[in-house]
PDB file of C-alpha atoms in Angstrom:
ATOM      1  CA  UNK A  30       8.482  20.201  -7.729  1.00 73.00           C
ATOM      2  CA  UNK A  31       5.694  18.129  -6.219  1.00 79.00           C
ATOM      3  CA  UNK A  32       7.719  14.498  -4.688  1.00 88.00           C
ATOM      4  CA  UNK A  33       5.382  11.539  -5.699  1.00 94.00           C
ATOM      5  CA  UNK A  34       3.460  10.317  -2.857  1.00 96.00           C
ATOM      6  CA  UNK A  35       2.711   6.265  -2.596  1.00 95.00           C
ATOM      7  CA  UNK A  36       0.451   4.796  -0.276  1.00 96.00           C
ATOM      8  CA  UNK A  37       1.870   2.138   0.886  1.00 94.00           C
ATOM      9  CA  UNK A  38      -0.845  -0.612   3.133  1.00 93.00           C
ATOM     10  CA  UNK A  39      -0.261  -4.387   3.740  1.00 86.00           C
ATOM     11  CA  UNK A  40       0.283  -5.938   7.278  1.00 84.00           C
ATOM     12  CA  UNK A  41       3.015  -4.832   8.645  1.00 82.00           C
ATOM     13  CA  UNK A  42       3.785  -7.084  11.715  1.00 83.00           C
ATOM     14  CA  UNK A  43       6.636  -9.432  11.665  1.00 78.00           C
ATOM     15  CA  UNK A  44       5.384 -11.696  13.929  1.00 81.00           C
ATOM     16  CA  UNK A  45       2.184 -12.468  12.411  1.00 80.00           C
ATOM     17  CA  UNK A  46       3.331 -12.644   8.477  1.00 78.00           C
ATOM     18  CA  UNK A  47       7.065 -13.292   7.279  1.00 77.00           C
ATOM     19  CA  UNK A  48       6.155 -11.047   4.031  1.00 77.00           C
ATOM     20  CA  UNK A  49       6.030  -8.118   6.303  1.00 78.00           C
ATOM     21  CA  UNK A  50      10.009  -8.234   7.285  1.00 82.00           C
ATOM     22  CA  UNK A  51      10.646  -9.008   3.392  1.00 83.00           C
ATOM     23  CA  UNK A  52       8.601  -6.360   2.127  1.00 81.00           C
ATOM     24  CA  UNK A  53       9.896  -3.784   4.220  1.00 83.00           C
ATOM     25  CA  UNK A  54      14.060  -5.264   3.172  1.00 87.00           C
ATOM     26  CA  UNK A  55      12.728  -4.624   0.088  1.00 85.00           C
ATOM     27  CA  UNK A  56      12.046  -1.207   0.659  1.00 84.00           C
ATOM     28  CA  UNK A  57      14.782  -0.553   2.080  1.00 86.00           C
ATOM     29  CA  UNK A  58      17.403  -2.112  -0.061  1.00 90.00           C
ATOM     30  CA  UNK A  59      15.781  -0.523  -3.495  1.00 88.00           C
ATOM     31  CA  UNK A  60      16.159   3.081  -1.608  1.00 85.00           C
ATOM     32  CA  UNK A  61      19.833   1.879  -1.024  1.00 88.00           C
ATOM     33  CA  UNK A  62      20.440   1.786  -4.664  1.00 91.00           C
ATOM     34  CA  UNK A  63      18.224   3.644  -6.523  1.00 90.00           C
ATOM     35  CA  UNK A  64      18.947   7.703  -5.091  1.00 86.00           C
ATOM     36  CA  UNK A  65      15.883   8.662  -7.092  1.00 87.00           C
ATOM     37  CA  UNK A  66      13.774   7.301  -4.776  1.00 87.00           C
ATOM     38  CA  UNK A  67      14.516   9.560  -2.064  1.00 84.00           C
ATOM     39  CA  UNK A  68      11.983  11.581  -3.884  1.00 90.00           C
ATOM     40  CA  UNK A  69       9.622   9.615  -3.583  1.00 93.00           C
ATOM     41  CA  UNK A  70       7.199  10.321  -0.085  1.00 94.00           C
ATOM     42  CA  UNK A  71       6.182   6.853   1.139  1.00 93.00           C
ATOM     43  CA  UNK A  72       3.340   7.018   3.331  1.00 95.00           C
ATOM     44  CA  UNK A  73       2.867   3.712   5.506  1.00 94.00           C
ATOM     45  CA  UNK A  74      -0.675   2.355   6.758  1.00 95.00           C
ATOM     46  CA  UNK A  75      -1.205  -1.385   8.187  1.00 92.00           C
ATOM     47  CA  UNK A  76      -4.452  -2.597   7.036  1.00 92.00           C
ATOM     48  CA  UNK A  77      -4.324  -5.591   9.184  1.00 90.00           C
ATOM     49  CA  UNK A  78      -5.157  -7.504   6.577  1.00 89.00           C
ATOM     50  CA  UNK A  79      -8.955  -6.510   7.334  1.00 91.00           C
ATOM     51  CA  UNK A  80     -11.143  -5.316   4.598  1.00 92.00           C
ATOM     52  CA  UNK A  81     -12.562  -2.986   7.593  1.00 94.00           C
ATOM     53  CA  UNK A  82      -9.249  -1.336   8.218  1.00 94.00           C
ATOM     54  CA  UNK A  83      -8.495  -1.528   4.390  1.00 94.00           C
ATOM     55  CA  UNK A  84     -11.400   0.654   4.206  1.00 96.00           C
ATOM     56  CA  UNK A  85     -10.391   3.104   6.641  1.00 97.00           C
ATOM     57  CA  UNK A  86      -6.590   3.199   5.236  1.00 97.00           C
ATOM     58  CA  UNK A  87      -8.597   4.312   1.591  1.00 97.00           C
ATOM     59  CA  UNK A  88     -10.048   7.321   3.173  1.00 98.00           C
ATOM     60  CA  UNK A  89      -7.053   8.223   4.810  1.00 98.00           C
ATOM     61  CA  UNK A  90      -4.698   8.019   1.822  1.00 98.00           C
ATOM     62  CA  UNK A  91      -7.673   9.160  -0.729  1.00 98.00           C
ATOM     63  CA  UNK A  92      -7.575  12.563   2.012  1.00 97.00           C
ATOM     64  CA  UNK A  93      -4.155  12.529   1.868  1.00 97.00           C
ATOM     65  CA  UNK A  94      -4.019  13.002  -2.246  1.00 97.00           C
ATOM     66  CA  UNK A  95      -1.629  10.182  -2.529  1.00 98.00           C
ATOM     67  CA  UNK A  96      -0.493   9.364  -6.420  1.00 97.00           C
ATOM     68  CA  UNK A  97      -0.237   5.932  -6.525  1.00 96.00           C
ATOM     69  CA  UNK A  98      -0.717   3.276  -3.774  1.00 96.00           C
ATOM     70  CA  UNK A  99       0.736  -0.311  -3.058  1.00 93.00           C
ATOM     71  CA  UNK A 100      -0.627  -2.482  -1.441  1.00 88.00           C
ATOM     72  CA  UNK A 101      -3.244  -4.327   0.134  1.00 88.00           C
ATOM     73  CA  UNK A 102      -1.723  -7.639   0.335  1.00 83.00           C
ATOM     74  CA  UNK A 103      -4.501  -9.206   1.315  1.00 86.00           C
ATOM     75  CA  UNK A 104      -7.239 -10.300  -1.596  1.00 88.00           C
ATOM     76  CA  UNK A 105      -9.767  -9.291   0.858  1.00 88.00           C
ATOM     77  CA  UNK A 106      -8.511  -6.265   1.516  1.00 90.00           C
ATOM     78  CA  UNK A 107      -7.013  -5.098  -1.705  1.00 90.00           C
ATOM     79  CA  UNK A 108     -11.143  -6.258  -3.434  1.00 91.00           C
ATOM     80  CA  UNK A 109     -12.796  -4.170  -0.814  1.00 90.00           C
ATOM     81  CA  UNK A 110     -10.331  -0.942  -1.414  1.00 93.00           C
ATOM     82  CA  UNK A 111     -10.487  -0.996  -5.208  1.00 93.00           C
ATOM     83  CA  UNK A 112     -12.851   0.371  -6.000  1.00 94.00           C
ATOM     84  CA  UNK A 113     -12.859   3.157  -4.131  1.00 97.00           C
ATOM     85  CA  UNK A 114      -9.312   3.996  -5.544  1.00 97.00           C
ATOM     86  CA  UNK A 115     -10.824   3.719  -8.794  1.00 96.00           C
ATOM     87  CA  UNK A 116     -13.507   6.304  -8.144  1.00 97.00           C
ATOM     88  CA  UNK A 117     -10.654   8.772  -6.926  1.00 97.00           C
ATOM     89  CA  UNK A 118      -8.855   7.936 -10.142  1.00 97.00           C
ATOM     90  CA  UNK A 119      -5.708   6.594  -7.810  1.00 98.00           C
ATOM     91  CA  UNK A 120      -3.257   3.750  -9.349  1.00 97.00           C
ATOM     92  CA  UNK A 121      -3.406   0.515  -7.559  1.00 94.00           C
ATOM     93  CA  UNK A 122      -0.636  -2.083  -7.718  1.00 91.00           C
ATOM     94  CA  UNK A 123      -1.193  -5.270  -5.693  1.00 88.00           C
ATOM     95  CA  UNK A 124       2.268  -7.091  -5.813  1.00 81.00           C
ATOM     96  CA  UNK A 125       0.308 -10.159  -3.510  1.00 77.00           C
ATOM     97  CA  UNK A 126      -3.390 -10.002  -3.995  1.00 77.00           C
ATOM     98  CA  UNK A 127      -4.474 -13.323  -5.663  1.00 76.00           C
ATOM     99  CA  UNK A 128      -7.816 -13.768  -5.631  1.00 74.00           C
ATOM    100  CA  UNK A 129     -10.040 -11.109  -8.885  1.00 67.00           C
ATOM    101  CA  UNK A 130     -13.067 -10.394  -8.420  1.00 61.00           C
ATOM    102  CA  UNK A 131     -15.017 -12.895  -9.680  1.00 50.00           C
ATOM    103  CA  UNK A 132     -14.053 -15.248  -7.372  1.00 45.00           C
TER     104      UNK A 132
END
């Protein structure tokens, strides 16, 4: 059996964003107590919280043939990667993004 693979892209650097430490607890704790999810393949990519790099973390996980992805924290990011996800028929969660796109 195939594991689920989610992309998984936000800014990953401690030192520039608190939500990067929390996110990845979070991660880490729900693996800790739900065993299921050690079937799950996570594949990480920092966007830097760039729509540029957002754009270049889409290709990778769109080549990839990931399931589902999480992520782009960043409203910038996560509009400029939607819609390429959407064209490759990929699920999208954004847990942060705030801003739609008709703002």
């Amino acid at each position: 059996m195939k594991k689920l693979e989610v992309g998984i892209s936000a800014l990953f650097e401690p030192q520039v964003t608190r939500h990067a430490r929390t996110f990845m607890r979070a991660l880490a704790v729900a693996r800790s107590h739900f065993p299921g999810l050690s079937q799950v393949k996570f594949i990480f990519r920092d966007d830097g919280a760039s729509q540029e790099t957002a754009l270049a973390v889409v290709r990778y996980f769109i080549q990839q043939g990931v399931d589902l992805v999480v992520g782009h924290f960043s409203s910038d990011a996560a509009l400029s990667a939607a819609q390429y996800y959407r064209q490759a028929g990929i699920p999208l969660l954004t847990p942060a993004a705030t801003m739609d796109r008709t703002a």
